[in-house]
PDB file of C-alpha atoms in Angstrom:
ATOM      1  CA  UNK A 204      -4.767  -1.684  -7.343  1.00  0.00           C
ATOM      2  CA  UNK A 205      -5.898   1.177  -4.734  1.00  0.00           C
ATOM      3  CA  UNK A 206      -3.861   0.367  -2.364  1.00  0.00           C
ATOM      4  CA  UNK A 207      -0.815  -0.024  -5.038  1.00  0.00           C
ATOM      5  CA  UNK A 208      -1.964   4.193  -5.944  1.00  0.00           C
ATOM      6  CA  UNK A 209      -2.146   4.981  -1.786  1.00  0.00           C
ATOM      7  CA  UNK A 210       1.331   3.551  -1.658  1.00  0.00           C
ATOM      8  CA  UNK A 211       2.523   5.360  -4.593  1.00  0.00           C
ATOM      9  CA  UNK A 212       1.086   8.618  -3.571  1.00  0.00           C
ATOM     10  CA  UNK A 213       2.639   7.886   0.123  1.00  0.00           C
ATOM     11  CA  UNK A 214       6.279   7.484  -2.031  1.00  0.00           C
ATOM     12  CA  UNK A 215       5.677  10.556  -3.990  1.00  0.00           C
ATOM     13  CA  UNK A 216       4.505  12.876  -1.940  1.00  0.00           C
ATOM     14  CA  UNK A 217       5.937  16.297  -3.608  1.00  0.00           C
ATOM     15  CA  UNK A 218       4.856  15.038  -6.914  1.00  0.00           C
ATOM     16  CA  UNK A 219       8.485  14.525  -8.251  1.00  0.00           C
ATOM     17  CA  UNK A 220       8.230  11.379  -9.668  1.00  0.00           C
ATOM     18  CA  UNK A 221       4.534  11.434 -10.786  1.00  0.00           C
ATOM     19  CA  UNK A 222       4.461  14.926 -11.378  1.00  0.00           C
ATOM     20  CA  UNK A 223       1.024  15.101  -9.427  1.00  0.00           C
ATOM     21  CA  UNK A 224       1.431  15.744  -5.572  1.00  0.00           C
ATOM     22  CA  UNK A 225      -0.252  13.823  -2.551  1.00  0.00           C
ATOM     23  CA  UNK A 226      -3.405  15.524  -0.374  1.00  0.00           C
ATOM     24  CA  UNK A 227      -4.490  12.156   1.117  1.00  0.00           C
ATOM     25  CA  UNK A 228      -2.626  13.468   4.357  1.00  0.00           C
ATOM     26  CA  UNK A 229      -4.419  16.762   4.447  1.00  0.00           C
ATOM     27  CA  UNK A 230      -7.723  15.749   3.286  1.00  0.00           C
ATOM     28  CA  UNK A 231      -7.671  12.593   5.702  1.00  0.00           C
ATOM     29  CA  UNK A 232      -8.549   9.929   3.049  1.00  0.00           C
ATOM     30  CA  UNK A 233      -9.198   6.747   4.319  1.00  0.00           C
ATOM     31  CA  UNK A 234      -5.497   5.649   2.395  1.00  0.00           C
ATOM     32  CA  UNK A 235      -3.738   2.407   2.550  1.00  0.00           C
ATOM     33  CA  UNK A 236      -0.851   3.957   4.472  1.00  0.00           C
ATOM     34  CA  UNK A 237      -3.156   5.172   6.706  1.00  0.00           C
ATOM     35  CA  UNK A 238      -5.220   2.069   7.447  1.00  0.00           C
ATOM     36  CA  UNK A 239      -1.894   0.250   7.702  1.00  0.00           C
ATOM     37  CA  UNK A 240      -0.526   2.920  10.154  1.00  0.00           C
ATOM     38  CA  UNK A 241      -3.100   2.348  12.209  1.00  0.00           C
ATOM     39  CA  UNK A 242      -3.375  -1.399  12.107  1.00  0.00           C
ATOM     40  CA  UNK A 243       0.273  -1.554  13.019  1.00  0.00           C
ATOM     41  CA  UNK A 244       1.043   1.538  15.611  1.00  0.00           C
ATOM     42  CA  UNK A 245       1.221   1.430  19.653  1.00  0.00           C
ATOM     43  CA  UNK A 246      -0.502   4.019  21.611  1.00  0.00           C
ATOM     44  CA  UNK A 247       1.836   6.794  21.331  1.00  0.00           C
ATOM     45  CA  UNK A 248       2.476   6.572  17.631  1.00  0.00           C
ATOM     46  CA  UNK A 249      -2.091   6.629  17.717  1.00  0.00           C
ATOM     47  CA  UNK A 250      -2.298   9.264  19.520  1.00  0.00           C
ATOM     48  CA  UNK A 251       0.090  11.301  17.023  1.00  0.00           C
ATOM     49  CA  UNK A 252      -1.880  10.121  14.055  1.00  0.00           C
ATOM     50  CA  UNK A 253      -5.118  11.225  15.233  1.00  0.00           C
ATOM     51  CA  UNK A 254      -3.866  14.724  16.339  1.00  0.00           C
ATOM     52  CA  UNK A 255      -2.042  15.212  13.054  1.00  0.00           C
ATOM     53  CA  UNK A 256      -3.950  13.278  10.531  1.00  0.00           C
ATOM     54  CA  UNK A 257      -6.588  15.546   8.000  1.00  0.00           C
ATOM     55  CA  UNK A 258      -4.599  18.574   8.812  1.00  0.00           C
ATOM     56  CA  UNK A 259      -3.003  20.835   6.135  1.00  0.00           C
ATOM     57  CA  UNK A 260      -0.354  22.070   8.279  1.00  0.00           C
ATOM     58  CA  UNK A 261       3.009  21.627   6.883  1.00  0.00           C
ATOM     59  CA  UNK A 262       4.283  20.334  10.165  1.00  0.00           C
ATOM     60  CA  UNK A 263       1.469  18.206  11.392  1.00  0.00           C
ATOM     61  CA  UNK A 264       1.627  16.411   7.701  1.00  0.00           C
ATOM     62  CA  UNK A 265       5.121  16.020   8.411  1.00  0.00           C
ATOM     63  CA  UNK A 266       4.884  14.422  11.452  1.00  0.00           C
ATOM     64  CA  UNK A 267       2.705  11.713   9.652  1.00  0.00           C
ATOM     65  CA  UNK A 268       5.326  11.300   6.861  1.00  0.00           C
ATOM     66  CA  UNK A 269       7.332  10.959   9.585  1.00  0.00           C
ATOM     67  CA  UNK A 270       5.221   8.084  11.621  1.00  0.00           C
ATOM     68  CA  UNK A 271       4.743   6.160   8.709  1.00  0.00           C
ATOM     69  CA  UNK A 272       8.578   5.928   8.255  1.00  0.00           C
ATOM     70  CA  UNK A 273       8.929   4.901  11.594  1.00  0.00           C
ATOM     71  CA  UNK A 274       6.395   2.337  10.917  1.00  0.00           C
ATOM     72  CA  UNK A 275       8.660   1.256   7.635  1.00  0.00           C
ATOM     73  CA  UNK A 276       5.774   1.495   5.166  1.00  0.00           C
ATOM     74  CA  UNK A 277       7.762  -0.027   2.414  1.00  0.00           C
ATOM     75  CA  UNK A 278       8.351  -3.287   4.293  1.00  0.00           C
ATOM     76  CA  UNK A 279       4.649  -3.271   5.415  1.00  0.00           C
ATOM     77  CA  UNK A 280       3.664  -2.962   1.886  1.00  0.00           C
ATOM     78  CA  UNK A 281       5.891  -5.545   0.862  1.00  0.00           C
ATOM     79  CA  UNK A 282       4.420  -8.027   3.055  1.00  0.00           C
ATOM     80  CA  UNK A 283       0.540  -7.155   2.305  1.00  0.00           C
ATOM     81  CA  UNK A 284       1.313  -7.822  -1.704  1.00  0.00           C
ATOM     82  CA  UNK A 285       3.161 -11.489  -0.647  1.00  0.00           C
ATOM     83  CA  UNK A 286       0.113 -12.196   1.822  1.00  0.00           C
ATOM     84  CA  UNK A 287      -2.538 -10.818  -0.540  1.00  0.00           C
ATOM     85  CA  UNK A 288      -0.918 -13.136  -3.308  1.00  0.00           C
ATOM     86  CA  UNK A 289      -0.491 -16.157  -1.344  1.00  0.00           C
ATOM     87  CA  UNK A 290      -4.139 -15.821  -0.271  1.00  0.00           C
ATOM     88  CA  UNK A 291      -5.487 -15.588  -4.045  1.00  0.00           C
ATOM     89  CA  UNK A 292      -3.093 -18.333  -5.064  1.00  0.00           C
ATOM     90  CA  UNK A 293      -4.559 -21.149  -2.652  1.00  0.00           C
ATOM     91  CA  UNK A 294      -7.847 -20.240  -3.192  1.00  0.00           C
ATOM     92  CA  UNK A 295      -6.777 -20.424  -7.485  1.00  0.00           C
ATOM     93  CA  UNK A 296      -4.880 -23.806  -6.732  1.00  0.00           C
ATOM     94  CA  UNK A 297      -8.215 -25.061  -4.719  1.00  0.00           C
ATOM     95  CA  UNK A 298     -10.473 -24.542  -8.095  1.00  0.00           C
ATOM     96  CA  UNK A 299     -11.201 -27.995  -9.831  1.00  0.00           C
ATOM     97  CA  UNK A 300      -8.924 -28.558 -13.202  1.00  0.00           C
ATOM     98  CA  UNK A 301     -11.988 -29.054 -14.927  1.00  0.00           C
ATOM     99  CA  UNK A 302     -13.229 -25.410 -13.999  1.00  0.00           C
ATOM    100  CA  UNK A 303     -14.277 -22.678 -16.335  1.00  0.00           C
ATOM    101  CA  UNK A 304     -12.417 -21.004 -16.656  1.00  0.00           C
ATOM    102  CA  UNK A 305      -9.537 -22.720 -15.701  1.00  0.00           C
ATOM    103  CA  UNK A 306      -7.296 -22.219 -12.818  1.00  0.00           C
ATOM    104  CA  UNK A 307      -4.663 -21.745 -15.307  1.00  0.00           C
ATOM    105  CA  UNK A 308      -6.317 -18.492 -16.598  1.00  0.00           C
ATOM    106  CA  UNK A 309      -6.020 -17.040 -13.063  1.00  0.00           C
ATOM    107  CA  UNK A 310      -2.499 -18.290 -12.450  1.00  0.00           C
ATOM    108  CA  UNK A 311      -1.762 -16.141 -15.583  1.00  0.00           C
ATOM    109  CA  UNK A 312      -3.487 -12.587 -14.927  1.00  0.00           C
ATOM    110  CA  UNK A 313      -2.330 -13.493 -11.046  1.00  0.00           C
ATOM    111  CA  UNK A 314       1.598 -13.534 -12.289  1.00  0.00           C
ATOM    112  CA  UNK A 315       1.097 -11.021 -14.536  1.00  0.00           C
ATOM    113  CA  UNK A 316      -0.444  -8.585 -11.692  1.00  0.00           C
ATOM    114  CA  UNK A 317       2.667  -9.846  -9.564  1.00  0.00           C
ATOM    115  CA  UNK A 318       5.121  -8.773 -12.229  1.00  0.00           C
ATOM    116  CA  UNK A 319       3.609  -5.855 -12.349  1.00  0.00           C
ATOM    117  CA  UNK A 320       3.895  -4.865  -8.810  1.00  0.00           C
ATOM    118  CA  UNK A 321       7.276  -6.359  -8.612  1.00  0.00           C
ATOM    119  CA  UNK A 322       8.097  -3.959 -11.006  1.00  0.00           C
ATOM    120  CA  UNK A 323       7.188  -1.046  -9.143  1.00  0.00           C
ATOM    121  CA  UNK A 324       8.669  -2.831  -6.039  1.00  0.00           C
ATOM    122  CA  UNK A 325      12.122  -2.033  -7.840  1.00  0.00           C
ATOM    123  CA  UNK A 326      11.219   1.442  -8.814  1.00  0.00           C
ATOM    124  CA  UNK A 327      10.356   2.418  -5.351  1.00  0.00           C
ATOM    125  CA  UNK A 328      12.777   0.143  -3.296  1.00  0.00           C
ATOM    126  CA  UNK A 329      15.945   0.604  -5.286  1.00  0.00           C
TER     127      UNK A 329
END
């Protein structure tokens, strides 16, 4: 769910939809969007994170806004949710029946935490 509130924040950045504006840029939290930046950028697109990231200059938090839509955070938060359910749904379908609780229970809260984020997925995507 942290990394559901980085991406949020990353989408709402001026605080008009939340109402409660981003400083992960400026402070230099250790944010989803920034782990995933940096898991997914060449050297160029590096080197401009680490010169602008943690800075509260209006330009230099820009130019991160700016990186991590070249880097199409959307789509790369997209595919972490699929892989991150995928992932928990093997390891749910390789419980035992028999198992308490049941692998049933977890296919439940699973979906329901899918629907959830598939619900913001159309608020932020539309």
């Amino acid at each position: 769910m942290n990394g559901r509130n980085d991406f949020t924040e990353y989408l709402d950045a001026d605080g008009s939809r939340t109402g409660k504006s981003s400083t992960d840029i400026s402070v230099g939290k250790c944010s989803w969007p920034a782990v995933s930046a940096l898991q997914h950028c060449d050297a160029k697109q590096r080197k401009i994170f680490e010169e602008n990231y943690g800075s509260w200059d209006p330009e230099h938090i820009n130019r991160i806004q700016k990186l991590y839509s070249d880097l199409n955070m959307p789509k790369l938060y997209k595919e972490e949710i699929k892989s991150r359910y995928n992932t928990y749904l093997q390891k749910v379908n390789a419980l035992p029946e028999d198992a308490t609780p049941s692998p049933d229970v977890f296919r439940k809260i699973l979906n329901f935490y899918r629907s959830y984020t598939d619900d913001a997925s159309r608020y932020y995507f539309a």
